[in-house]
Amino acid sequence: MRTLGLIAAFCLGGLLFFISFDFPSWGDALSPASRHVSPYYIEHSLEDTSVPNIVTAVLADYRGFDTLFETAVIFSAGLACFFLVRVSERQVPAARFYRHLATGITFRIEKGGRLPEGTGEFERIDSLWVPYDVIIGMTCRLVVPFIQLFALYVIAHGHHSPGGGFQGGVIFGAAIILFAISTNLRRTLKRMSERSSALLSSLGVLIYAGTGLLCLFMGAGFLNYRALAAILGVDQVAARSDGILIVESGVGIAVAAVMVWIYYNLSSAGKQDEGL
Amino acid sequence: MESIGDLIIAKYNYWAVITLLLIGLYAMIAKKNLVKKIIGMNIFQTAIILFYVSIGSKKGATIPIILHGPAGSSHAVHAADYINPLPHVLMLTAIVVSVATLGVALALAMKIYSQYGTLEEDEILEKIMESETG
């Protein structure tokens, strides 16, 4: 298999290397990729949508269908993870571990034993628990809110600077995952439950598709934001800009929720009880 | 007759992409561990993403965000001044989708591990053969 792989890789590599001489040179302004639709996007996006960031304008307006279904792909990936690994029945683990907060002594409580929940003196810990590091915990606690704020900025400022729903959503999800890594899964689940991550991920797709349908009901084509001008009370160009923002926030919500949802399922092997 | 140096400068982005592509392909074919195969798939995806982004570049052009003065002042926008936004749009979604599909791949690997107790391809095949005959 190893030699077969090497032979296949080198054959393909030689072929591609040979073909690369026919490709346009790097930085060629007249390469085929830059000659057909892209000049139209560059020259008209500002007057059509009043969005200076052409990538955002193309992503959510000119090619809104593509992005809608990409968001749907991400949502279905989250769903697929859920159906693959989630253990639906609530299994009682063989033993649970608790740590006395004042003294730091850990207890192992066998199945059927009385659990010291609700006393406030004990904290449940994972079976593969290592003591929390003060520096890591403190740094993450300080940094996580700012990462989330930055994520919102990236989503909201996607019209004028590099950014948008996908990037901001991933940053937001990463902040929650960072929190989960620096503390533990149960504490994260208390702040953002599995149910809410699932609902938010479908809500994001719903916002996107709903905006498209709203345009349809207003008498224009699917995802033609110009039709929203009457509802938003702005002119048609500004309506396209606002439509892009609505859609991008939907994408951001969906992406952030799906990232967190996938992390919950993968890190705990579907049990959502103990995890990283 | 262009010199060999010009040729290298004009094409080396493709060679870098091809190298990455082959590393990913080789890992997917030759490695027996499923997680290593998934890593190979990700390297392959990275190569494709770099390929798309590199064909969007134009010499002397800036990022595809239109420079605009205060409101009201309009000036003509020339396509040659801004790099091609289209590959960036396509790859932006592709990157996030690749992360999501990576999640699905890892979930499948996890399921396989809990079923067979190993992630080595040959051992999994052996166990499947055993369960079929026995």
PDB file of C-alpha atoms in Angstrom, chain A:
ATOM      1  CA  MET A   1       0.000   0.000   0.000  1.00  0.00           C
ATOM      2  CA  ARG A   2       2.827   2.313   0.862  1.00  0.00           C
ATOM      3  CA  THR A   3       4.601   1.895  -2.472  1.00  0.00           C
ATOM      4  CA  LEU A   4       1.295   2.006  -4.316  1.00  0.00           C
ATOM      5  CA  GLY A   5       0.501   5.305  -2.608  1.00  0.00           C
ATOM      6  CA  LEU A   6       3.921   6.695  -3.469  1.00  0.00           C
ATOM      7  CA  ILE A   7       3.548   5.658  -7.113  1.00  0.00           C
ATOM      8  CA  ALA A   8       0.056   7.165  -7.347  1.00  0.00           C
ATOM      9  CA  ALA A   9       1.167  10.374  -5.655  1.00  0.00           C
ATOM     10  CA  PHE A  10       4.224  10.781  -7.872  1.00  0.00           C
ATOM     11  CA  CYS A  11       2.308  10.029 -11.076  1.00  0.00           C
ATOM     12  CA  LEU A  12      -0.318  12.611 -10.203  1.00  0.00           C
ATOM     13  CA  GLY A  13       2.381  15.026  -9.061  1.00  0.00           C
ATOM     14  CA  GLY A  14       4.288  14.705 -12.321  1.00  0.00           C
ATOM     15  CA  LEU A  15       1.116  15.227 -14.303  1.00  0.00           C
ATOM     16  CA  LEU A  16       0.113  18.305 -12.314  1.00  0.00           C
ATOM     17  CA  PHE A  17       3.654  19.699 -12.483  1.00  0.00           C
ATOM     18  CA  PHE A  18       3.606  19.282 -16.261  1.00  0.00           C
ATOM     19  CA  ILE A  19       0.190  20.975 -16.512  1.00  0.00           C
ATOM     20  CA  SER A  20       1.203  23.867 -14.224  1.00  0.00           C
ATOM     21  CA  PHE A  21       3.199  25.424 -17.088  1.00  0.00           C
ATOM     22  CA  ASP A  22      -0.050  26.004 -18.976  1.00  0.00           C
ATOM     23  CA  PHE A  23      -1.665  27.744 -16.025  1.00  0.00           C
ATOM     24  CA  PRO A  24      -1.784  31.545 -15.842  1.00  0.00           C
ATOM     25  CA  SER A  25       1.177  33.073 -14.043  1.00  0.00           C
ATOM     26  CA  TRP A  26       0.825  34.126 -10.463  1.00  0.00           C
ATOM     27  CA  GLY A  27      -0.610  37.614 -10.193  1.00  0.00           C
ATOM     28  CA  ASP A  28      -1.757  37.685 -13.811  1.00  0.00           C
ATOM     29  CA  ALA A  29      -4.546  40.268 -13.949  1.00  0.00           C
ATOM     30  CA  LEU A  30      -5.872  38.745 -17.174  1.00  0.00           C
ATOM     31  CA  SER A  31      -6.139  35.170 -15.942  1.00  0.00           C
ATOM     32  CA  PRO A  32      -9.379  33.428 -16.944  1.00  0.00           C
ATOM     33  CA  ALA A  33     -10.614  33.428 -13.359  1.00  0.00           C
ATOM     34  CA  SER A  34     -10.523  37.231 -13.211  1.00  0.00           C
ATOM     35  CA  ARG A  35     -12.131  37.996 -16.555  1.00  0.00           C
ATOM     36  CA  HIS A  36     -15.750  36.865 -16.487  1.00  0.00           C
ATOM     37  CA  VAL A  37     -17.971  37.780 -13.552  1.00  0.00           C
ATOM     38  CA  SER A  38     -15.441  39.163 -11.113  1.00  0.00           C
ATOM     39  CA  PRO A  39     -14.938  42.552 -12.893  1.00  0.00           C
ATOM     40  CA  TYR A  40     -18.699  43.055 -12.707  1.00  0.00           C
ATOM     41  CA  TYR A  41     -18.706  42.393  -8.972  1.00  0.00           C
ATOM     42  CA  ILE A  42     -15.770  44.730  -8.357  1.00  0.00           C
ATOM     43  CA  GLU A  43     -17.138  47.597 -10.417  1.00  0.00           C
ATOM     44  CA  HIS A  44     -20.802  47.420  -9.406  1.00  0.00           C
ATOM     45  CA  SER A  45     -20.971  46.140  -5.837  1.00  0.00           C
ATOM     46  CA  LEU A  46     -20.603  49.577  -4.252  1.00  0.00           C
ATOM     47  CA  GLU A  47     -23.358  51.212  -6.295  1.00  0.00           C
ATOM     48  CA  ASP A  48     -25.600  48.128  -6.144  1.00  0.00           C
ATOM     49  CA  THR A  49     -25.357  47.362  -2.454  1.00  0.00           C
ATOM     50  CA  SER A  50     -23.355  50.217  -0.855  1.00  0.00           C
ATOM     51  CA  VAL A  51     -21.113  47.566   0.708  1.00  0.00           C
ATOM     52  CA  PRO A  52     -17.409  48.357   0.226  1.00  0.00           C
ATOM     53  CA  ASN A  53     -16.286  44.841   1.100  1.00  0.00           C
ATOM     54  CA  ILE A  54     -16.863  43.049  -2.199  1.00  0.00           C
ATOM     55  CA  VAL A  55     -16.403  39.629  -0.622  1.00  0.00           C
ATOM     56  CA  THR A  56     -19.336  40.258   1.731  1.00  0.00           C
ATOM     57  CA  ALA A  57     -21.480  41.639  -1.078  1.00  0.00           C
ATOM     58  CA  VAL A  58     -20.811  38.644  -3.318  1.00  0.00           C
ATOM     59  CA  LEU A  59     -21.180  36.179  -0.460  1.00  0.00           C
ATOM     60  CA  ALA A  60     -24.554  37.278   0.843  1.00  0.00           C
ATOM     61  CA  ASP A  61     -26.114  39.083  -2.088  1.00  0.00           C
ATOM     62  CA  TYR A  62     -24.944  38.077  -5.552  1.00  0.00           C
ATOM     63  CA  ARG A  63     -24.301  34.497  -4.523  1.00  0.00           C
ATOM     64  CA  GLY A  64     -26.765  34.264  -1.678  1.00  0.00           C
ATOM     65  CA  PHE A  65     -28.020  30.857  -2.762  1.00  0.00           C
ATOM     66  CA  ASP A  66     -24.576  29.325  -2.484  1.00  0.00           C
ATOM     67  CA  THR A  67     -24.111  30.697   1.009  1.00  0.00           C
ATOM     68  CA  LEU A  68     -27.591  29.596   2.086  1.00  0.00           C
ATOM     69  CA  PHE A  69     -26.815  26.027   1.206  1.00  0.00           C
ATOM     70  CA  GLU A  70     -23.322  26.207   2.694  1.00  0.00           C
ATOM     71  CA  THR A  71     -24.978  27.227   5.945  1.00  0.00           C
ATOM     72  CA  ALA A  72     -27.358  24.315   5.520  1.00  0.00           C
ATOM     73  CA  VAL A  73     -24.346  22.013   5.035  1.00  0.00           C
ATOM     74  CA  ILE A  74     -22.831  23.237   8.308  1.00  0.00           C
ATOM     75  CA  PHE A  75     -26.153  22.750  10.077  1.00  0.00           C
ATOM     76  CA  SER A  76     -26.475  19.222   8.742  1.00  0.00           C
ATOM     77  CA  ALA A  77     -22.894  18.489   9.822  1.00  0.00           C
ATOM     78  CA  GLY A  78     -23.859  19.460  13.368  1.00  0.00           C
ATOM     79  CA  LEU A  79     -26.958  17.306  13.089  1.00  0.00           C
ATOM     80  CA  ALA A  80     -24.944  14.380  11.708  1.00  0.00           C
ATOM     81  CA  CYS A  81     -22.508  14.593  14.641  1.00  0.00           C
ATOM     82  CA  PHE A  82     -25.451  14.601  17.021  1.00  0.00           C
ATOM     83  CA  PHE A  83     -27.094  11.548  15.491  1.00  0.00           C
ATOM     84  CA  LEU A  84     -23.798   9.661  15.182  1.00  0.00           C
ATOM     85  CA  VAL A  85     -22.409   9.936  18.680  1.00  0.00           C
ATOM     86  CA  ARG A  86     -25.078  11.220  21.057  1.00  0.00           C
ATOM     87  CA  VAL A  87     -26.046   8.605  23.627  1.00  0.00           C
ATOM     88  CA  SER A  88     -29.704   9.186  24.237  1.00  0.00           C
ATOM     89  CA  GLU A  89     -30.387   7.122  27.347  1.00  0.00           C
ATOM     90  CA  ARG A  90     -29.149   8.597  30.586  1.00  0.00           C
ATOM     91  CA  GLN A  91     -26.600   6.122  31.808  1.00  0.00           C
ATOM     92  CA  VAL A  92     -25.600   6.348  35.433  1.00  0.00           C
ATOM     93  CA  PRO A  93     -21.805   6.070  35.530  1.00  0.00           C
ATOM     94  CA  ALA A  94     -20.250   3.375  37.677  1.00  0.00           C
ATOM     95  CA  ALA A  95     -18.616   5.858  39.995  1.00  0.00           C
ATOM     96  CA  ARG A  96     -18.647   9.608  40.384  1.00  0.00           C
ATOM     97  CA  PHE A  97     -15.910  11.789  41.715  1.00  0.00           C
ATOM     98  CA  TYR A  98     -16.358  14.749  43.995  1.00  0.00           C
ATOM     99  CA  ARG A  99     -13.866  17.192  45.392  1.00  0.00           C
ATOM    100  CA  HIS A 100     -14.256  18.920  48.710  1.00  0.00           C
ATOM    101  CA  LEU A 101     -13.718  22.589  47.912  1.00  0.00           C
ATOM    102  CA  ALA A 102     -12.208  23.632  51.239  1.00  0.00           C
ATOM    103  CA  THR A 103      -9.688  20.870  51.676  1.00  0.00           C
ATOM    104  CA  GLY A 104      -9.199  19.623  48.137  1.00  0.00           C
ATOM    105  CA  ILE A 105      -9.813  16.001  49.116  1.00  0.00           C
ATOM    106  CA  THR A 106     -11.407  13.968  46.337  1.00  0.00           C
ATOM    107  CA  PHE A 107     -14.067  11.335  46.942  1.00  0.00           C
ATOM    108  CA  ARG A 108     -15.088   8.416  44.806  1.00  0.00           C
ATOM    109  CA  ILE A 109     -18.747   7.588  45.226  1.00  0.00           C
ATOM    110  CA  GLU A 110     -19.865   4.215  43.962  1.00  0.00           C
ATOM    111  CA  LYS A 111     -23.095   3.540  42.146  1.00  0.00           C
ATOM    112  CA  GLY A 112     -26.037   3.910  44.500  1.00  0.00           C
ATOM    113  CA  GLY A 113     -24.129   6.020  46.997  1.00  0.00           C
ATOM    114  CA  ARG A 114     -25.535   9.287  48.281  1.00  0.00           C
ATOM    115  CA  LEU A 115     -24.350  12.158  46.103  1.00  0.00           C
ATOM    116  CA  PRO A 116     -23.368  15.383  47.847  1.00  0.00           C
ATOM    117  CA  GLU A 117     -25.186  17.558  45.324  1.00  0.00           C
ATOM    118  CA  GLY A 118     -26.520  20.907  46.376  1.00  0.00           C
ATOM    119  CA  THR A 119     -24.524  21.279  49.554  1.00  0.00           C
ATOM    120  CA  GLY A 120     -22.191  23.789  47.946  1.00  0.00           C
ATOM    121  CA  GLU A 121     -19.173  22.272  49.642  1.00  0.00           C
ATOM    122  CA  PHE A 122     -18.425  19.730  46.969  1.00  0.00           C
ATOM    123  CA  GLU A 123     -17.700  20.031  43.295  1.00  0.00           C
ATOM    124  CA  ARG A 124     -18.166  17.236  40.826  1.00  0.00           C
ATOM    125  CA  ILE A 125     -15.011  16.442  38.853  1.00  0.00           C
ATOM    126  CA  ASP A 126     -14.247  14.238  35.878  1.00  0.00           C
ATOM    127  CA  SER A 127     -12.759  10.789  36.358  1.00  0.00           C
ATOM    128  CA  LEU A 128      -9.613  11.907  34.535  1.00  0.00           C
ATOM    129  CA  TRP A 129      -9.364  15.127  36.462  1.00  0.00           C
ATOM    130  CA  VAL A 130      -6.186  17.116  36.823  1.00  0.00           C
ATOM    131  CA  PRO A 131      -6.048  20.121  39.147  1.00  0.00           C
ATOM    132  CA  TYR A 132      -6.993  23.374  37.475  1.00  0.00           C
ATOM    133  CA  ASP A 133      -4.126  25.673  36.685  1.00  0.00           C
ATOM    134  CA  VAL A 134      -4.672  29.131  38.163  1.00  0.00           C
ATOM    135  CA  ILE A 135      -2.901  30.948  35.331  1.00  0.00           C
ATOM    136  CA  ILE A 136      -4.817  29.173  32.577  1.00  0.00           C
ATOM    137  CA  GLY A 137      -8.164  29.538  34.335  1.00  0.00           C
ATOM    138  CA  MET A 138      -7.685  33.215  35.076  1.00  0.00           C
ATOM    139  CA  THR A 139      -6.377  34.069  31.603  1.00  0.00           C
ATOM    140  CA  CYS A 140      -9.265  32.327  29.901  1.00  0.00           C
ATOM    141  CA  ARG A 141     -11.793  33.988  32.198  1.00  0.00           C
ATOM    142  CA  LEU A 142     -10.375  37.381  31.307  1.00  0.00           C
ATOM    143  CA  VAL A 143      -9.958  36.720  27.608  1.00  0.00           C
ATOM    144  CA  VAL A 144     -13.221  34.931  26.740  1.00  0.00           C
ATOM    145  CA  PRO A 145     -15.538  37.987  26.986  1.00  0.00           C
ATOM    146  CA  PHE A 146     -13.234  40.013  24.779  1.00  0.00           C
ATOM    147  CA  ILE A 147     -13.057  37.250  22.199  1.00  0.00           C
ATOM    148  CA  GLN A 148     -16.861  37.170  22.133  1.00  0.00           C
ATOM    149  CA  LEU A 149     -17.010  40.938  21.762  1.00  0.00           C
ATOM    150  CA  PHE A 150     -14.503  40.764  18.932  1.00  0.00           C
ATOM    151  CA  ALA A 151     -16.630  38.080  17.265  1.00  0.00           C
ATOM    152  CA  LEU A 152     -19.657  40.366  17.337  1.00  0.00           C
ATOM    153  CA  TYR A 153     -17.514  43.156  15.904  1.00  0.00           C
ATOM    154  CA  VAL A 154     -16.305  40.906  13.098  1.00  0.00           C
ATOM    155  CA  ILE A 155     -19.922  40.022  12.222  1.00  0.00           C
ATOM    156  CA  ALA A 156     -21.220  43.578  12.435  1.00  0.00           C
ATOM    157  CA  HIS A 157     -18.279  45.214  10.686  1.00  0.00           C
ATOM    158  CA  GLY A 158     -18.152  42.703   7.855  1.00  0.00           C
ATOM    159  CA  HIS A 159     -19.443  45.348   5.451  1.00  0.00           C
ATOM    160  CA  HIS A 160     -16.381  47.560   5.793  1.00  0.00           C
ATOM    161  CA  SER A 161     -13.523  45.306   6.819  1.00  0.00           C
ATOM    162  CA  PRO A 162     -12.545  41.672   6.396  1.00  0.00           C
ATOM    163  CA  GLY A 163     -15.121  39.707   8.316  1.00  0.00           C
ATOM    164  CA  GLY A 164     -18.653  38.474   8.242  1.00  0.00           C
ATOM    165  CA  GLY A 165     -20.920  35.801   9.587  1.00  0.00           C
ATOM    166  CA  PHE A 166     -18.681  32.798   9.023  1.00  0.00           C
ATOM    167  CA  GLN A 167     -15.571  34.277  10.574  1.00  0.00           C
ATOM    168  CA  GLY A 168     -17.371  35.927  13.470  1.00  0.00           C
ATOM    169  CA  GLY A 169     -19.394  32.804  14.148  1.00  0.00           C
ATOM    170  CA  VAL A 170     -16.296  30.644  14.299  1.00  0.00           C
ATOM    171  CA  ILE A 171     -14.585  33.111  16.654  1.00  0.00           C
ATOM    172  CA  PHE A 172     -17.647  33.133  18.916  1.00  0.00           C
ATOM    173  CA  GLY A 173     -17.799  29.348  18.945  1.00  0.00           C
ATOM    174  CA  ALA A 174     -14.068  29.179  19.662  1.00  0.00           C
ATOM    175  CA  ALA A 175     -14.525  31.461  22.680  1.00  0.00           C
ATOM    176  CA  ILE A 176     -17.129  29.118  24.153  1.00  0.00           C
ATOM    177  CA  ILE A 177     -14.936  26.101  23.395  1.00  0.00           C
ATOM    178  CA  LEU A 178     -12.025  27.869  25.106  1.00  0.00           C
ATOM    179  CA  PHE A 179     -14.220  28.349  28.156  1.00  0.00           C
ATOM    180  CA  ALA A 180     -15.150  24.674  28.076  1.00  0.00           C
ATOM    181  CA  ILE A 181     -11.499  23.627  27.843  1.00  0.00           C
ATOM    182  CA  SER A 182     -10.358  25.916  30.633  1.00  0.00           C
ATOM    183  CA  THR A 183     -13.136  24.885  33.047  1.00  0.00           C
ATOM    184  CA  ASN A 184     -15.148  21.767  32.289  1.00  0.00           C
ATOM    185  CA  LEU A 185     -17.988  20.582  30.113  1.00  0.00           C
ATOM    186  CA  ARG A 186     -20.717  20.614  32.762  1.00  0.00           C
ATOM    187  CA  ARG A 187     -20.108  24.227  33.688  1.00  0.00           C
ATOM    188  CA  THR A 188     -20.249  25.192  30.012  1.00  0.00           C
ATOM    189  CA  LEU A 189     -23.457  23.223  29.530  1.00  0.00           C
ATOM    190  CA  LYS A 190     -25.016  25.196  32.364  1.00  0.00           C
ATOM    191  CA  ARG A 191     -24.289  28.439  30.501  1.00  0.00           C
ATOM    192  CA  MET A 192     -25.132  27.206  27.024  1.00  0.00           C
ATOM    193  CA  SER A 193     -27.158  24.026  27.084  1.00  0.00           C
ATOM    194  CA  GLU A 194     -27.200  21.480  24.310  1.00  0.00           C
ATOM    195  CA  ARG A 195     -30.810  22.350  23.610  1.00  0.00           C
ATOM    196  CA  SER A 196     -30.024  26.016  23.103  1.00  0.00           C
ATOM    197  CA  SER A 197     -27.066  25.264  20.830  1.00  0.00           C
ATOM    198  CA  ALA A 198     -29.285  23.002  18.730  1.00  0.00           C
ATOM    199  CA  LEU A 199     -32.078  25.576  18.613  1.00  0.00           C
ATOM    200  CA  LEU A 200     -29.693  28.420  17.794  1.00  0.00           C
ATOM    201  CA  SER A 201     -28.102  26.498  14.944  1.00  0.00           C
ATOM    202  CA  SER A 202     -31.486  25.929  13.349  1.00  0.00           C
ATOM    203  CA  LEU A 203     -32.516  29.503  14.132  1.00  0.00           C
ATOM    204  CA  GLY A 204     -29.549  30.803  12.142  1.00  0.00           C
ATOM    205  CA  VAL A 205     -30.534  28.833   9.062  1.00  0.00           C
ATOM    206  CA  LEU A 206     -34.143  29.914   9.616  1.00  0.00           C
ATOM    207  CA  ILE A 207     -33.152  33.593   9.685  1.00  0.00           C
ATOM    208  CA  TYR A 208     -31.329  33.167   6.399  1.00  0.00           C
ATOM    209  CA  ALA A 209     -34.062  31.200   4.638  1.00  0.00           C
ATOM    210  CA  GLY A 210     -36.755  33.370   6.256  1.00  0.00           C
ATOM    211  CA  THR A 211     -35.195  36.528   4.849  1.00  0.00           C
ATOM    212  CA  GLY A 212     -35.251  34.904   1.431  1.00  0.00           C
ATOM    213  CA  LEU A 213     -38.877  33.893   1.818  1.00  0.00           C
ATOM    214  CA  LEU A 214     -39.823  37.352   3.052  1.00  0.00           C
ATOM    215  CA  CYS A 215     -38.397  38.800  -0.154  1.00  0.00           C
ATOM    216  CA  LEU A 216     -40.477  36.257  -2.035  1.00  0.00           C
ATOM    217  CA  PHE A 217     -43.646  37.331  -0.228  1.00  0.00           C
ATOM    218  CA  MET A 218     -42.869  40.971  -0.916  1.00  0.00           C
ATOM    219  CA  GLY A 219     -43.061  40.224  -4.601  1.00  0.00           C
ATOM    220  CA  ALA A 220     -39.402  39.935  -5.603  1.00  0.00           C
ATOM    221  CA  GLY A 221     -37.193  36.925  -6.180  1.00  0.00           C
ATOM    222  CA  PHE A 222     -35.888  34.666  -3.424  1.00  0.00           C
ATOM    223  CA  LEU A 223     -33.129  36.509  -1.491  1.00  0.00           C
ATOM    224  CA  ASN A 224     -33.621  39.688  -3.511  1.00  0.00           C
ATOM    225  CA  TYR A 225     -33.188  42.127  -0.630  1.00  0.00           C
ATOM    226  CA  ARG A 226     -34.449  45.098  -2.632  1.00  0.00           C
ATOM    227  CA  ALA A 227     -37.955  43.964  -1.733  1.00  0.00           C
ATOM    228  CA  LEU A 228     -37.189  44.635   1.940  1.00  0.00           C
ATOM    229  CA  ALA A 229     -36.982  48.377   1.276  1.00  0.00           C
ATOM    230  CA  ALA A 230     -40.676  48.825   2.088  1.00  0.00           C
ATOM    231  CA  ILE A 231     -40.380  46.990   5.432  1.00  0.00           C
ATOM    232  CA  LEU A 232     -37.115  48.575   6.536  1.00  0.00           C
ATOM    233  CA  GLY A 233     -38.117  52.037   5.354  1.00  0.00           C
ATOM    234  CA  VAL A 234     -34.931  52.679   3.374  1.00  0.00           C
ATOM    235  CA  ASP A 235     -34.098  52.924  -0.303  1.00  0.00           C
ATOM    236  CA  GLN A 236     -33.377  49.824  -2.342  1.00  0.00           C
ATOM    237  CA  VAL A 237     -29.592  50.082  -2.210  1.00  0.00           C
ATOM    238  CA  ALA A 238     -29.557  50.423   1.571  1.00  0.00           C
ATOM    239  CA  ALA A 239     -32.064  47.576   1.794  1.00  0.00           C
ATOM    240  CA  ARG A 240     -29.576  45.297   0.084  1.00  0.00           C
ATOM    241  CA  SER A 241     -26.914  46.347   2.586  1.00  0.00           C
ATOM    242  CA  ASP A 242     -29.279  45.721   5.512  1.00  0.00           C
ATOM    243  CA  GLY A 243     -30.383  42.411   4.043  1.00  0.00           C
ATOM    244  CA  ILE A 244     -26.755  41.320   3.916  1.00  0.00           C
ATOM    245  CA  LEU A 245     -26.345  42.199   7.610  1.00  0.00           C
ATOM    246  CA  ILE A 246     -29.461  40.219   8.599  1.00  0.00           C
ATOM    247  CA  VAL A 247     -28.325  37.214   6.640  1.00  0.00           C
ATOM    248  CA  GLU A 248     -24.774  37.435   7.987  1.00  0.00           C
ATOM    249  CA  SER A 249     -26.054  37.476  11.562  1.00  0.00           C
ATOM    250  CA  GLY A 250     -28.064  34.364  10.775  1.00  0.00           C
ATOM    251  CA  VAL A 251     -24.928  32.697   9.427  1.00  0.00           C
ATOM    252  CA  GLY A 252     -22.962  33.798  12.498  1.00  0.00           C
ATOM    253  CA  ILE A 253     -25.530  32.340  14.909  1.00  0.00           C
ATOM    254  CA  ALA A 254     -25.697  29.064  13.003  1.00  0.00           C
ATOM    255  CA  VAL A 255     -21.926  28.649  12.697  1.00  0.00           C
ATOM    256  CA  ALA A 256     -21.210  29.513  16.350  1.00  0.00           C
ATOM    257  CA  ALA A 257     -23.915  27.169  17.626  1.00  0.00           C
ATOM    258  CA  VAL A 258     -22.871  24.306  15.344  1.00  0.00           C
ATOM    259  CA  MET A 259     -19.203  24.604  16.381  1.00  0.00           C
ATOM    260  CA  VAL A 260     -20.179  24.413  20.055  1.00  0.00           C
ATOM    261  CA  TRP A 261     -22.639  21.597  19.429  1.00  0.00           C
ATOM    262  CA  ILE A 262     -20.056  19.513  17.570  1.00  0.00           C
ATOM    263  CA  TYR A 263     -17.555  20.158  20.359  1.00  0.00           C
ATOM    264  CA  TYR A 264     -20.029  19.024  23.035  1.00  0.00           C
ATOM    265  CA  ASN A 265     -20.695  15.769  21.242  1.00  0.00           C
ATOM    266  CA  LEU A 266     -17.108  14.998  20.275  1.00  0.00           C
ATOM    267  CA  SER A 267     -15.401  15.902  23.552  1.00  0.00           C
ATOM    268  CA  SER A 268     -17.712  13.799  25.695  1.00  0.00           C
ATOM    269  CA  ALA A 269     -18.200  10.898  23.257  1.00  0.00           C
ATOM    270  CA  GLY A 270     -21.881  11.769  23.082  1.00  0.00           C
ATOM    271  CA  LYS A 271     -22.568  11.396  26.816  1.00  0.00           C
ATOM    272  CA  GLN A 272     -22.334  15.118  27.591  1.00  0.00           C
ATOM    273  CA  ASP A 273     -21.425  14.219  31.119  1.00  0.00           C
ATOM    274  CA  GLU A 274     -17.677  14.275  31.331  1.00  0.00           C
ATOM    275  CA  GLY A 275     -15.419  15.801  28.777  1.00  0.00           C
ATOM    276  CA  LEU A 276     -12.450  17.991  28.155  1.00  0.00           C
TER     277      LEU A 276
END
